[in-house]
XYZ file of C-alpha atoms in Angstrom:
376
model
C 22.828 -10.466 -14.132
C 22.492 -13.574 -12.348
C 23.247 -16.870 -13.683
C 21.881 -19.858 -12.234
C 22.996 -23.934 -11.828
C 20.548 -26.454 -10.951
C 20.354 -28.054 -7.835
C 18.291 -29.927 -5.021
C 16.373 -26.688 -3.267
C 13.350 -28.602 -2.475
C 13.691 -30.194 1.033
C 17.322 -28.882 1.504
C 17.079 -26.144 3.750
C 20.048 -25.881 4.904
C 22.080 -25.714 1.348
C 19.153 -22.745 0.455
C 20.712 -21.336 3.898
C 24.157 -21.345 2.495
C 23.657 -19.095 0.031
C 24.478 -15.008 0.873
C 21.408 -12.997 1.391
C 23.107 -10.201 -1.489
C 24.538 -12.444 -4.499
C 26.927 -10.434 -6.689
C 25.715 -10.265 -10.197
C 28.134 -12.502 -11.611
C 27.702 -15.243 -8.876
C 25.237 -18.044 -9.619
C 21.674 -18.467 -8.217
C 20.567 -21.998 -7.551
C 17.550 -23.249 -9.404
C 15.504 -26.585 -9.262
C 14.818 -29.305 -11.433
C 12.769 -28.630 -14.210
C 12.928 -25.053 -14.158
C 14.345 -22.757 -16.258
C 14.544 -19.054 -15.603
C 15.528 -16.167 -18.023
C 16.317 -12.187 -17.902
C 13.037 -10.711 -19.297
C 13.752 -7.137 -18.584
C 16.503 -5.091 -17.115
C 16.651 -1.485 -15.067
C 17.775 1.505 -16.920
C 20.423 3.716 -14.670
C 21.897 5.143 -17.772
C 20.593 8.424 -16.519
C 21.352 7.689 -12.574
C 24.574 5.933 -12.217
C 23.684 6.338 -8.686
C 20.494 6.493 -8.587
C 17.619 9.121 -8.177
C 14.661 10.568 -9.242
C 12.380 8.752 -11.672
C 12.346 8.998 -15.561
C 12.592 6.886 -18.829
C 16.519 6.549 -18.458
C 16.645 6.129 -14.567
C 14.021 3.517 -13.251
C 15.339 0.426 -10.720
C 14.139 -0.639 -7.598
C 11.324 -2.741 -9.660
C 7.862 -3.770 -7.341
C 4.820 -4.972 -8.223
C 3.854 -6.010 -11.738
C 0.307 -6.473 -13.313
C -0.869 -7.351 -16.807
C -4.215 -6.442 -19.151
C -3.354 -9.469 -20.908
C -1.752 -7.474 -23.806
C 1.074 -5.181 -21.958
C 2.776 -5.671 -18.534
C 2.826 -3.191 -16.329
C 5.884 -2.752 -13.591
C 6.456 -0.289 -10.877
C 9.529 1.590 -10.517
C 9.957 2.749 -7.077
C 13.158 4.226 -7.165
C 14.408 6.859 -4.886
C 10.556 7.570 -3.792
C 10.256 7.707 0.537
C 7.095 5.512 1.515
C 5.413 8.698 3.285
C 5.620 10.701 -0.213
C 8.071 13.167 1.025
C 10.615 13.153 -1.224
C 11.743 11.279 -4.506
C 9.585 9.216 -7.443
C 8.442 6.400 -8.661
C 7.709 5.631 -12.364
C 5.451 2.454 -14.315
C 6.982 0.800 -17.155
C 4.703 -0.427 -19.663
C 6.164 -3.687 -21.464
C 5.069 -6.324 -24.630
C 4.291 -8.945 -23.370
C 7.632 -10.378 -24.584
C 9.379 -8.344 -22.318
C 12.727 -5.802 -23.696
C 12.287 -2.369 -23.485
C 9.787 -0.464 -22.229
C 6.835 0.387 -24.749
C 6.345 4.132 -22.966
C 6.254 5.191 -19.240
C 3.211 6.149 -16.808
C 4.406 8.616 -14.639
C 6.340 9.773 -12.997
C 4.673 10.081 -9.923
C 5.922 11.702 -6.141
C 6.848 9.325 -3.700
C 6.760 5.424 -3.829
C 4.543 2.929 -6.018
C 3.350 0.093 -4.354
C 0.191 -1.565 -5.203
C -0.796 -1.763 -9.310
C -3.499 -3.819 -10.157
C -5.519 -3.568 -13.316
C -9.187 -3.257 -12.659
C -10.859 -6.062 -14.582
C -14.030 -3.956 -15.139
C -12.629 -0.954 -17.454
C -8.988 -2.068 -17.874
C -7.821 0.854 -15.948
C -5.062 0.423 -13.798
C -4.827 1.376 -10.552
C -1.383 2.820 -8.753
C -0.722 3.008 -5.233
C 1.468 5.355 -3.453
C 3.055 5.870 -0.143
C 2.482 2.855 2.016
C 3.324 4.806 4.807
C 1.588 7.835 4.832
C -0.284 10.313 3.035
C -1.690 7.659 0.431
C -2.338 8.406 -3.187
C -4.524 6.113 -5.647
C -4.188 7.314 -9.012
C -6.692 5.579 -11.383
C -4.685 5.717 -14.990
C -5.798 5.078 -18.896
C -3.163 2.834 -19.476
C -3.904 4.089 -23.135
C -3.158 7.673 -22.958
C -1.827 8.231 -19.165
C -4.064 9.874 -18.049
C -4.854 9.637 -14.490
C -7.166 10.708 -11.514
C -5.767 11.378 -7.940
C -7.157 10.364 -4.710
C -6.250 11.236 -1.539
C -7.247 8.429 0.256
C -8.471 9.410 3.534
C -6.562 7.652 7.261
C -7.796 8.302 10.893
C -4.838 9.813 12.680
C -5.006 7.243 15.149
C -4.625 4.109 12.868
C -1.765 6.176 11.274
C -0.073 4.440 8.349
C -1.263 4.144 4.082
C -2.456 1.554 1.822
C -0.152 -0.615 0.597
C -2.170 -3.125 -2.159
C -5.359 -3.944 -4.046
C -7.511 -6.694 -4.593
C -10.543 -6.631 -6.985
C -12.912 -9.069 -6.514
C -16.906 -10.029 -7.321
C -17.749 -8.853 -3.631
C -15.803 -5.859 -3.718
C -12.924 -3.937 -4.038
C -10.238 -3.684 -0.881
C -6.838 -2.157 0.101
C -4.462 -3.513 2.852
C -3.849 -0.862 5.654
C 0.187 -0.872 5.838
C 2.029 0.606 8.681
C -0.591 0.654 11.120
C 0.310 2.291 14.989
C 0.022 -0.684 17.561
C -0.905 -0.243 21.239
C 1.539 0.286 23.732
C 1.137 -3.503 24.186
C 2.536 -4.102 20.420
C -1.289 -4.847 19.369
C -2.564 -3.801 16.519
C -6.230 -3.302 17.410
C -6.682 -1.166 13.864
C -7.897 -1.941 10.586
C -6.317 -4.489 8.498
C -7.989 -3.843 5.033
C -10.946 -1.492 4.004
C -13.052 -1.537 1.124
C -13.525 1.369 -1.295
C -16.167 3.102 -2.632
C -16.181 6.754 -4.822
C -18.965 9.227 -3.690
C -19.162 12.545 -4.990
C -15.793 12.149 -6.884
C -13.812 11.107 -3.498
C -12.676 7.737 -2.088
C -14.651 6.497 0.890
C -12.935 3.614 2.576
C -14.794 1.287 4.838
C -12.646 -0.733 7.695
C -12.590 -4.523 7.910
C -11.018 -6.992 10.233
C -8.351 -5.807 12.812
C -4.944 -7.060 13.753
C -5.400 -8.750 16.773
C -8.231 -11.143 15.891
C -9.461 -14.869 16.712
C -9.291 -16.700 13.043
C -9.320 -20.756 12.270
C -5.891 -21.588 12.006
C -5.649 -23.553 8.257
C -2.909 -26.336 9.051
C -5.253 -27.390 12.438
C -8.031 -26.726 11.952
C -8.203 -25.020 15.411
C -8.881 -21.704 16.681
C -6.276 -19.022 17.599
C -5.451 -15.760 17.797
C -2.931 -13.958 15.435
C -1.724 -9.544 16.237
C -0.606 -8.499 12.595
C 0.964 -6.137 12.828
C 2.741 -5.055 9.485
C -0.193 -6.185 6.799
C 1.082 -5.654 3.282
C 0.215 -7.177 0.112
C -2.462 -8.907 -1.240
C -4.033 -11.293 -3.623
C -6.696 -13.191 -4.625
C -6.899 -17.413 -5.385
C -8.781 -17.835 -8.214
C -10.374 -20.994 -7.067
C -11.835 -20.421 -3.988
C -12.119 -16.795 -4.564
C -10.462 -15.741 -0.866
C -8.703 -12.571 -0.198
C -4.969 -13.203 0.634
C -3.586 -10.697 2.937
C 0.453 -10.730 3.722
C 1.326 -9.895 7.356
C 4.726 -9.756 6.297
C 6.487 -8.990 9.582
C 4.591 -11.447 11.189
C 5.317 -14.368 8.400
C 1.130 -15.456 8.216
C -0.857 -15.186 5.957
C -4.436 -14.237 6.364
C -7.100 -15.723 4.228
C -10.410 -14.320 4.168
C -13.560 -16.270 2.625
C -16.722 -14.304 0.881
C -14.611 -10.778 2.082
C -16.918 -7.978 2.726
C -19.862 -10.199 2.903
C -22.140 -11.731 5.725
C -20.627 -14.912 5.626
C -17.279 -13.472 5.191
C -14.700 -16.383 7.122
C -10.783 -15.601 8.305
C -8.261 -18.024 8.867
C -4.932 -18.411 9.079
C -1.680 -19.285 7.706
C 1.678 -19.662 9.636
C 4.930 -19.809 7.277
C 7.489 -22.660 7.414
C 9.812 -23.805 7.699
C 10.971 -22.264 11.366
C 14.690 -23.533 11.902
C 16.140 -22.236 15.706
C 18.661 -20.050 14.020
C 19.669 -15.784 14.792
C 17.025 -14.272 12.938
C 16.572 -10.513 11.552
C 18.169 -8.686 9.680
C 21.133 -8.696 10.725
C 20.688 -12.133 12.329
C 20.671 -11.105 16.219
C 21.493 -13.864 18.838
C 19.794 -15.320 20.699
C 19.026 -18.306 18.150
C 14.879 -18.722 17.888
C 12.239 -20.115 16.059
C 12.962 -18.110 12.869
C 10.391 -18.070 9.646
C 10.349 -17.220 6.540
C 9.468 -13.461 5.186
C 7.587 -13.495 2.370
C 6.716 -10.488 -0.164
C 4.084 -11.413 -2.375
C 2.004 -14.774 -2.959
C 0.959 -15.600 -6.497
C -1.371 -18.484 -8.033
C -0.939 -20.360 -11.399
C -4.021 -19.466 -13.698
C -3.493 -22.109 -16.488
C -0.842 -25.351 -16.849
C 1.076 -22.935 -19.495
C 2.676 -19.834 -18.299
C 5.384 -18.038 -16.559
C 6.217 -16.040 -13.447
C 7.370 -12.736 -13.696
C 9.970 -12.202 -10.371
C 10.916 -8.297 -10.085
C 14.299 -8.465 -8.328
C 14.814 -4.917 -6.396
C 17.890 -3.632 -6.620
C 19.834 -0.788 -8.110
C 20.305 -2.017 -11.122
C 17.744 -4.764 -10.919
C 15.780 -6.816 -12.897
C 12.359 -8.810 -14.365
C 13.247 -12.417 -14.467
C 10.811 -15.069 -16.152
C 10.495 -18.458 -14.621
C 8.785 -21.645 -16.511
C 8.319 -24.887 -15.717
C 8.943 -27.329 -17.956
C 6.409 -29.971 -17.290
C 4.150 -27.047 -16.582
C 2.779 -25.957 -13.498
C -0.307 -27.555 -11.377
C -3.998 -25.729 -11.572
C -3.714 -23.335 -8.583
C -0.363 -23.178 -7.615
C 0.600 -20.598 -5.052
C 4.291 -19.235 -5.566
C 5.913 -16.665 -3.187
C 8.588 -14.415 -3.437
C 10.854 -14.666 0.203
C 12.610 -11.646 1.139
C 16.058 -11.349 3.550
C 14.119 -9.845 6.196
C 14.916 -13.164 7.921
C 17.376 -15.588 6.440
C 15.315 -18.558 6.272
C 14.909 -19.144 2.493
C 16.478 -15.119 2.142
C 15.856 -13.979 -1.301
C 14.353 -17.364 -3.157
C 10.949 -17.952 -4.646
C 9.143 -21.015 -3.433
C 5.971 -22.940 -4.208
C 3.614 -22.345 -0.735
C 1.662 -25.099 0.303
C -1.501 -23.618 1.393
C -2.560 -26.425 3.797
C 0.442 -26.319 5.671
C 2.546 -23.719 5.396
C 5.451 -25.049 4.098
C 7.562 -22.850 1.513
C 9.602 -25.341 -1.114
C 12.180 -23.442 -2.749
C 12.583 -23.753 -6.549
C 15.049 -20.341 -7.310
C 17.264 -18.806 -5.071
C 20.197 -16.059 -5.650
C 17.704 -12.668 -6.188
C 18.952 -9.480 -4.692
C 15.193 -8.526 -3.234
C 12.824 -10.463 -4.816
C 9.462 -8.727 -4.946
C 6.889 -8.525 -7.238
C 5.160 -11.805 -8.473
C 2.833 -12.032 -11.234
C 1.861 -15.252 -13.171
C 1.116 -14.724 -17.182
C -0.719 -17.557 -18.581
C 0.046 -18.440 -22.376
C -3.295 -20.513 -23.059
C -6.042 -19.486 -20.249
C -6.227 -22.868 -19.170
């Protein structure tokens, strides 16, 4: 388990730098002012000292998490290969206080991604296999019960569906792993919205990957080539659609999505220090971004973050604010596919770019969900 010390993060890049991209579990994570973060649940390997297959005494590797408002709901991804080829993945229903899992969904073949409860009917939805050969299963978080879809992908896009947002215009899922041109474009779909018809999924494109948006810190037009889209989310204010082109550290807002006066723009992450980036950091030294995983607003001043640190074992680790956080805050969890800000979570400034980081010290930080305690 991590323990943490607090210190200046925000503004001090190059201390956040400093720290090792894998922290051993006894080695302290930095954390800043007026934070406090705690364990709120832990992996179970009892059954898999190494690791493996899926079940209520081996789950790790925790993903996305989503709530109803009365459990929380985690995905286990486990041993489970992003195509579906091989392995499982398994979803961990929790109190809202966090311990031990209340029962299990699952398992199911391959790897959970997305999980989103669908504010209409409280079901929750479960994504697998990013890569290819998708799978949305559509579960009674009640009695597990679940219905499969195979959702359908042209050959020539190639890749899966990776995430879901629900929103009053629609409901959409980001197309992951798409097949660029042999100029490195990625002239396919970047989301699609979904519709059931005769008892199968029917999935509409939207957008592409190499696009002309308004870029959000100018002003300005440009033109972005995502080419690894990934997660999504939605900010409750404005209502937008927030799609992560991970690989390509931007983020991609999208106004009214799926309407006629649907509006993209753009969002390039910072900070960009000139040092070796990838992972492993290759030379030579360039303009080098941060990664990010998932984005997450604040709902209400009272609350918490739940930060799903991937790892084998891993854990769920609750972060507060003491002087509570601002009305529509956007948080982001900042992976160590570059080492700027490696494994931290950082408040995102939506206007600019600019990732301040207020936790650092996570194995793989991942999933990001905000619980509010008062719903305002």
């Amino acid at each position: 388990m991590i323990k943490w010390k607090t210190g200046l993060i925000a503004g001090a890049l190059a201390v956040v730098l400093a720290i090792p991209t894998r922290m051993p579990a006894s080695a302290a994570g930095v954390l800043a002012p007026d934070y406090k973060i705690a364990p709120w649940a832990t992996d179970n390997i009892s059954g898999c000292p190494g690791g493996g297959d899926a079940s209520p005494t081996c789950y790790y590797n925790v993903d996305s998490e989503t709530t109803d408002g009365s459990f929380v709901y985690a995905g286990y991804q486990n041993n489970g290969a992003p195509d579906g080829s091989s392995g499982s993945s398994i979803v961990a229903k929790y109190a809202m206080t966090g311990g031990s899992p209340v029962t299990f969904l699952g398992p199911f073949p391959g790897k959970t991604d997305g999980l989103r409860i669908n504010p209409a009917d409280g079901t929750l939805w479960v994504l697998n296999n990013e890569d290819a050969s998708p799978i949305l299963r559509i579960v009674n978080p009640q009695t597990g019960a679940a219905t499969m879809y195979a959702l359908p992908v042209n050959p020539q896009f190639g890749g899966g569906y990776d995430d879901i947002a629900f929103t009053a215009h629609g409901t959409f899922l980001s197309a992951s792993n798409p097949t660029p041109n042999p100029k490195g474009f990625n002239t396919h779909r970047l989301m699609a919205s979904i519709q059931f018809l005769g008892g199968k999924a029917v999935l509409t494109p939207m957008l592409v990957g190499f696009l002309v948006v308004t870029n959000r810190a100018t002003g300005t037009k440009t033109t972005v080539n995502i080419t690894d889209p990934d997660s999504l989310s939605v900010d409750p204010a404005s209502g937008d659609v927030v799609l992560d082109g991970q690989a390509d550290s931007t983020l991609i807002f999208i106004h009214n999505a799926g309407t006629q006066t649907q509006q993209v723009s753009a969002l390039r992450l910072k900070p960009t220090p000139t040092v070796n980036c990838g992972k492993p950091p290759i030379p030579p030294a360039v303009a080098c971004p941060p990664i990010i995983d998932e984005t997450t607003w604040t709902t209400s001043k009272t609350g918490y973050f739940l930060i799903g640190d991937h790892a084998l074992p891993g854990a769920i680790y609750q972060l507060t604010k003491k002087a509570g956080f601002g009305s529509d805050e956007a948080y982001s969890t900042v992976s160590s596919d570059n080492p700027t800000l490696a494994n931290t979570v950082g408040q995102l400034n939506t206007h600019t770019g600019f990732i301040s980081p207020v936790a650092s010290g996570f194995t793989s930080p991942k999933g990001l969900l905000f619980v509010p305690t008062n719903g305002k």
